[in-house]
Coordinates of C-alpha atoms in Angstrom, one line a residue:
E1 CA -19.7 -9.7 0.6
N2 CA -17.1 -12.3 0.9
F3 CA -14.2 -11.0 3.0
A4 CA -11.8 -13.2 1.2
E5 CA -12.3 -11.1 -2.0
C6 CA -10.8 -8.1 -0.1
V7 CA -7.6 -9.8 0.9
T8 CA -5.0 -8.6 -1.6
E9 CA -1.8 -9.3 0.3
P10 CA 0.1 -12.6 0.3
P11 CA -0.8 -14.6 3.4
S12 CA 2.7 -14.3 4.8
T13 CA 2.5 -10.5 4.8
M14 CA -0.9 -10.5 6.5
M15 CA 0.3 -13.0 9.1
I16 CA 3.3 -10.8 9.9
K17 CA 1.1 -7.8 10.3
M18 CA -1.3 -9.7 12.6
K19 CA 1.7 -11.0 14.7
I20 CA 3.0 -7.4 15.0
L21 CA -0.4 -6.2 16.1
L22 CA -0.6 -9.0 18.7
L23 CA 2.9 -8.2 19.9
L24 CA 2.1 -4.5 20.2
L25 CA -1.0 -5.3 22.2
V26 CA 0.9 -7.5 24.6
T27 CA 3.7 -5.0 24.9
C28 CA 1.3 -2.1 25.6
E29 CA -0.5 -4.1 28.3
A30 CA 2.8 -5.2 29.8
L31 CA 3.9 -1.6 30.1
S32 CA 0.6 -0.3 31.4
N33 CA 0.1 0.5 35.1
T34 CA -3.3 -1.0 35.1
P35 CA -4.1 -4.7 35.2
P36 CA -4.0 -6.0 31.6
A37 CA -7.4 -6.5 29.9
T38 CA -8.3 -10.0 28.9
V39 CA -8.1 -10.1 25.1
S40 CA -8.2 -13.4 23.3
V41 CA -6.1 -14.2 20.3
Q42 CA -9.4 -14.6 18.4
E43 CA -10.5 -11.1 19.4
S44 CA -7.1 -9.7 18.3
L45 CA -7.3 -11.6 15.0
K46 CA -10.8 -10.2 14.5
Q47 CA -9.7 -6.7 15.2
A48 CA -6.8 -7.1 12.7
L49 CA -9.1 -8.5 10.0
D50 CA -11.6 -5.7 10.6
L51 CA -8.9 -3.1 10.2
H52 CA -7.7 -4.8 7.1
K53 CA -11.2 -4.9 5.7
Q54 CA -11.5 -1.1 6.4
E55 CA -8.3 -0.5 4.5
C56 CA -9.4 -2.6 1.6
D57 CA -12.8 -0.8 1.4
Y58 CA -10.9 2.5 1.5
G59 CA -8.7 1.4 -1.4
F60 CA -11.7 0.0 -3.4
D61 CA -13.5 3.4 -2.9
K62 CA -10.5 5.2 -4.2
F63 CA -9.5 2.9 -7.0
G64 CA -12.4 0.6 -7.8
R65 CA -12.8 -3.1 -7.4
T66 CA -11.2 -4.3 -10.6
I67 CA -7.9 -6.1 -10.3
A68 CA -5.6 -6.5 -13.2
D69 CA -4.9 -10.0 -14.5
P70 CA -1.1 -10.1 -14.4
L71 CA -0.9 -12.7 -17.1
K72 CA -3.2 -10.8 -19.4
D73 CA -2.9 -7.1 -18.6
D74 CA 0.8 -6.5 -17.7
P75 CA 3.2 -6.0 -20.6
A76 CA 6.4 -8.0 -20.7
W77 CA 9.0 -5.4 -19.7
S78 CA 12.7 -5.7 -20.1
D79 CA 15.7 -3.8 -18.9
D80 CA 15.6 -1.8 -22.1
D81 CA 12.2 -0.3 -21.1
F82 CA 13.8 1.6 -18.1
I83 CA 16.4 4.3 -17.5
P84 CA 18.4 3.6 -14.3
Y85 CA 19.6 6.4 -12.1
A86 CA 22.2 5.7 -9.4
V87 CA 21.3 7.7 -6.3
G88 CA 24.1 6.4 -4.0
R89 CA 24.1 3.6 -1.4
Q90 CA 23.6 6.1 1.4
N91 CA 20.1 6.8 0.0
A92 CA 19.0 3.1 -0.1
G93 CA 17.8 3.1 3.5
P94 CA 18.4 0.8 6.4
D95 CA 17.8 -2.3 4.4
Q96 CA 20.3 -1.4 1.7
D97 CA 22.3 -4.6 2.1
S98 CA 19.3 -6.8 1.5
I99 CA 17.8 -4.9 -1.4
I100 CA 18.9 -5.5 -4.9
N101 CA 19.4 -2.2 -6.7
G102 CA 18.2 -0.3 -3.6
D103 CA 20.4 2.6 -4.6
V104 CA 18.9 2.9 -8.1
V105 CA 15.8 4.6 -9.3
F106 CA 14.3 3.3 -12.5
Q107 CA 12.4 5.6 -14.9
S108 CA 10.1 4.0 -17.4
K109 CA 10.6 5.2 -21.0
E110 CA 6.8 5.0 -21.5
P111 CA 4.1 6.0 -19.0
L112 CA 3.0 3.1 -16.8
I113 CA -0.3 4.7 -15.7
S114 CA -2.6 7.3 -17.1
K115 CA -2.2 11.0 -16.2
E116 CA -5.4 10.8 -14.2
A117 CA -4.2 7.9 -12.1
C118 CA -0.9 9.7 -11.6
Q119 CA -2.6 12.8 -10.4
A120 CA -4.8 10.8 -8.1
L121 CA -1.7 9.3 -6.5
I122 CA -0.1 12.7 -6.1
E123 CA -3.2 14.1 -4.4
E124 CA -3.4 11.1 -2.1
A125 CA 0.2 11.6 -1.1
R126 CA -0.4 15.4 -0.6
N127 CA -3.4 14.6 1.6
A128 CA -1.5 12.0 3.6
I129 CA 1.4 14.4 4.2
A130 CA -1.0 17.2 5.2
E131 CA -2.7 14.8 7.7
G132 CA 0.7 13.8 9.1
L133 CA 1.7 17.4 9.6
K134 CA -1.5 18.1 11.5
E135 CA -0.9 15.1 13.8
G136 CA 2.8 15.7 14.2

């Protein structure tokens, strides 16, 4: 299997994640009381790519390998297709100043995904919350 097929994020996002992983590795070693292990940049990159592949495989197992063609499959939406709800700037989070409409929730007038896909997302969220509560 070609690993490149698995990469679904823009290269800039992936590079940021890899840099963060490398920074965390260096920081952890710097704070450790033991002498730092020798880990090459290549090994760190390999670990990050392996982790990304595992995450992709998990996603493919859950949702399949087909990817929508945005030019063919996505409808042309307009503002009239959504109902905006202002939730207040205090609810937009720490990035509120850099997010356009971060204090607005948009509801589509028509369903965007099937009931089955929606239920799968709800179950995945419930499972993730339950796992987080176990670990927390």
